[in-house]
Amino acid sequence: MERGVQRWVVDISEWDPSPHDFSSALSLLPPLEQSSVTRFVQMEDRKRALVSRLLQYALAHQVLAIPFHEIIINRTLEGKPYLECGHACLDFPNFNFNASHHGDYVAIASEPLCLVGVDIVSVVIPQKETPIEFVKNFSSCFSSFEWDNILNAGTSDDILTEFYRYWCLKEAYVKAIGSSIAYGLDKVEFHHSCWTSISVNIEGKLMREWRFWLLELGKGHLVSIARGHPRSATESYMRTLKQAEFGEEEYQTALHLPNAGFVSRTVEQLVTVLQKARDPLNHL
């Protein structure tokens, strides 16, 4: 099942497309996906949205070998993307994926059985308020334990980074279960040892069926991965999964699969993959 554990990342700061190149890449997507990209006004937001979708289609094609025209990606009411794969995903009991973008990076992560959530944050210094003033806007999202750790992290820059570390992990968890609601995040409490061996308590209970990783991407960006049990999915997302219950041995094997390192992709590579997938006869 290890082949189902994929981690891809694109640095979009290195992509400055001409209007023609952008339109050409956009045209690879189905019409509904195109409109979900062009609804953004700012070009940087359009780039992030486009690359996120290119990653999703390229992943489905390369990992699952689904013919391009058979790839169907829908979204739950909460906005979580999912693959309608039918017979194409027989190699994996519960293949699912998640994407994230912030700042210079766009990333995607997939799992063969467990739920997966990924979140990127750019540790940006606020422009109109101090770091402490900024983080205090989110105090209700943290437990008293987490909040004490944030405020006592050291300098104002240390406080800001600590805030983003916790926030990144919480977002990955929320995205893994398919929720769009931030309410109750203070009940999702993270513990760690120097930001390794990360665990989560939910309403005071240690959740042993979840694992987390927090990594540095570079240029002041952090990325987190959440891996957990399908039974934790929201109702709408659970309906998209092939299976929610597994035997303990099968689940533990999936939970402890190696966490693959992020592989760097370029937009040009993704475009080439999808062009060949869409028009295979023109690339022989």
Short mmCIF file of N, CA and C in Angstrom, two decimals, residues 10-18 22 25-26 29 36-38 40-55 101-106 267 270:
data_model
loop_
_atom_site.label_atom_id
_atom_site.label_comp_id
_atom_site.label_asym_id
_atom_site.label_seq_id
_atom_site.Cartn_x
_atom_site.Cartn_y
_atom_site.Cartn_z
N VAL A 10 4.61 21.99 -5.10
CA VAL A 10 5.01 22.88 -6.19
C VAL A 10 5.31 24.25 -5.61
N ASP A 11 6.45 24.82 -5.99
CA ASP A 11 6.80 26.19 -5.63
C ASP A 11 6.31 27.10 -6.75
N ILE A 12 5.18 27.78 -6.54
CA ILE A 12 4.60 28.57 -7.61
C ILE A 12 5.30 29.91 -7.79
N SER A 13 6.20 30.28 -6.86
CA SER A 13 6.94 31.54 -7.03
C SER A 13 7.86 31.46 -8.24
N GLU A 14 8.16 30.23 -8.67
CA GLU A 14 9.05 30.04 -9.82
C GLU A 14 8.26 29.96 -11.14
N TRP A 15 6.94 30.12 -11.07
CA TRP A 15 6.10 30.03 -12.26
C TRP A 15 5.49 31.38 -12.58
N ASP A 16 5.92 31.98 -13.67
CA ASP A 16 5.39 33.27 -14.11
C ASP A 16 4.85 33.11 -15.52
N PRO A 17 3.65 32.54 -15.65
CA PRO A 17 3.15 32.18 -16.98
C PRO A 17 2.67 33.40 -17.78
N SER A 18 2.81 33.31 -19.08
CA SER A 18 2.19 34.29 -19.96
C SER A 18 0.69 34.02 -19.96
N PHE A 22 -0.99 30.32 -19.20
CA PHE A 22 -1.96 30.11 -18.13
C PHE A 22 -3.26 29.53 -18.71
N ALA A 25 -2.81 25.85 -19.66
CA ALA A 25 -2.86 24.95 -18.49
C ALA A 25 -4.28 24.84 -17.96
N LEU A 26 -4.99 25.96 -17.93
CA LEU A 26 -6.37 25.96 -17.43
C LEU A 26 -7.27 25.09 -18.30
N LEU A 29 -8.35 21.36 -17.62
CA LEU A 29 -9.33 21.00 -16.60
C LEU A 29 -10.74 20.98 -17.16
N SER A 36 -13.97 27.40 -11.23
CA SER A 36 -13.58 27.51 -9.82
C SER A 36 -12.22 28.18 -9.67
N VAL A 37 -11.44 28.22 -10.75
CA VAL A 37 -10.16 28.92 -10.75
C VAL A 37 -10.36 30.38 -11.11
N THR A 38 -11.12 30.64 -12.15
CA THR A 38 -11.27 32.01 -12.66
C THR A 38 -12.16 32.89 -11.78
N PHE A 40 -11.49 33.63 -8.89
CA PHE A 40 -10.58 34.46 -8.12
C PHE A 40 -10.17 35.68 -8.94
N VAL A 41 -10.05 36.80 -8.27
CA VAL A 41 -9.71 38.05 -8.95
C VAL A 41 -8.21 38.21 -9.11
N GLN A 42 -7.46 37.97 -8.04
CA GLN A 42 -6.02 38.16 -8.05
C GLN A 42 -5.32 37.00 -8.77
N MET A 43 -4.32 37.35 -9.58
CA MET A 43 -3.61 36.33 -10.35
C MET A 43 -2.92 35.32 -9.44
N GLU A 44 -2.35 35.76 -8.32
CA GLU A 44 -1.68 34.82 -7.42
C GLU A 44 -2.65 33.78 -6.88
N ASP A 45 -3.88 34.21 -6.58
CA ASP A 45 -4.89 33.27 -6.10
C ASP A 45 -5.30 32.30 -7.21
N ARG A 46 -5.39 32.81 -8.43
CA ARG A 46 -5.72 31.94 -9.56
C ARG A 46 -4.63 30.89 -9.78
N LYS A 47 -3.38 31.31 -9.65
CA LYS A 47 -2.27 30.37 -9.82
C LYS A 47 -2.35 29.26 -8.78
N ARG A 48 -2.58 29.62 -7.53
CA ARG A 48 -2.65 28.60 -6.47
C ARG A 48 -3.81 27.63 -6.75
N ALA A 49 -4.98 28.18 -7.10
CA ALA A 49 -6.15 27.33 -7.35
C ALA A 49 -5.91 26.42 -8.55
N LEU A 50 -5.30 26.94 -9.60
CA LEU A 50 -5.04 26.13 -10.79
C LEU A 50 -4.06 25.01 -10.49
N VAL A 51 -2.96 25.34 -9.82
CA VAL A 51 -1.95 24.32 -9.53
C VAL A 51 -2.51 23.25 -8.60
N SER A 52 -3.34 23.66 -7.65
CA SER A 52 -3.97 22.68 -6.76
C SER A 52 -4.76 21.66 -7.56
N ARG A 53 -5.50 22.11 -8.55
CA ARG A 53 -6.31 21.20 -9.35
C ARG A 53 -5.47 20.38 -10.31
N LEU A 54 -4.43 20.97 -10.85
CA LEU A 54 -3.52 20.19 -11.71
C LEU A 54 -2.89 19.06 -10.91
N LEU A 55 -2.50 19.33 -9.67
CA LEU A 55 -1.93 18.30 -8.81
C LEU A 55 -2.92 17.17 -8.59
N HIS A 101 -2.75 25.17 -0.15
CA HIS A 101 -1.85 26.18 -0.72
C HIS A 101 -1.85 27.43 0.17
N HIS A 102 -0.67 28.00 0.28
CA HIS A 102 -0.50 29.26 1.01
C HIS A 102 0.87 29.81 0.65
N GLY A 103 0.96 31.10 0.46
CA GLY A 103 2.25 31.69 0.13
C GLY A 103 2.79 31.16 -1.19
N ASP A 104 4.01 30.65 -1.16
CA ASP A 104 4.70 30.21 -2.39
C ASP A 104 4.43 28.77 -2.77
N TYR A 105 3.74 28.01 -1.91
CA TYR A 105 3.66 26.57 -2.14
C TYR A 105 2.23 26.05 -2.29
N VAL A 106 2.12 25.02 -3.11
CA VAL A 106 0.88 24.24 -3.25
C VAL A 106 1.28 22.78 -3.06
N VAL A 267 5.12 23.17 -12.42
CA VAL A 267 3.87 23.29 -13.16
C VAL A 267 4.04 22.69 -14.56
N LEU A 270 3.54 18.99 -14.50
CA LEU A 270 2.13 18.62 -14.35
C LEU A 270 1.39 18.81 -15.67
#
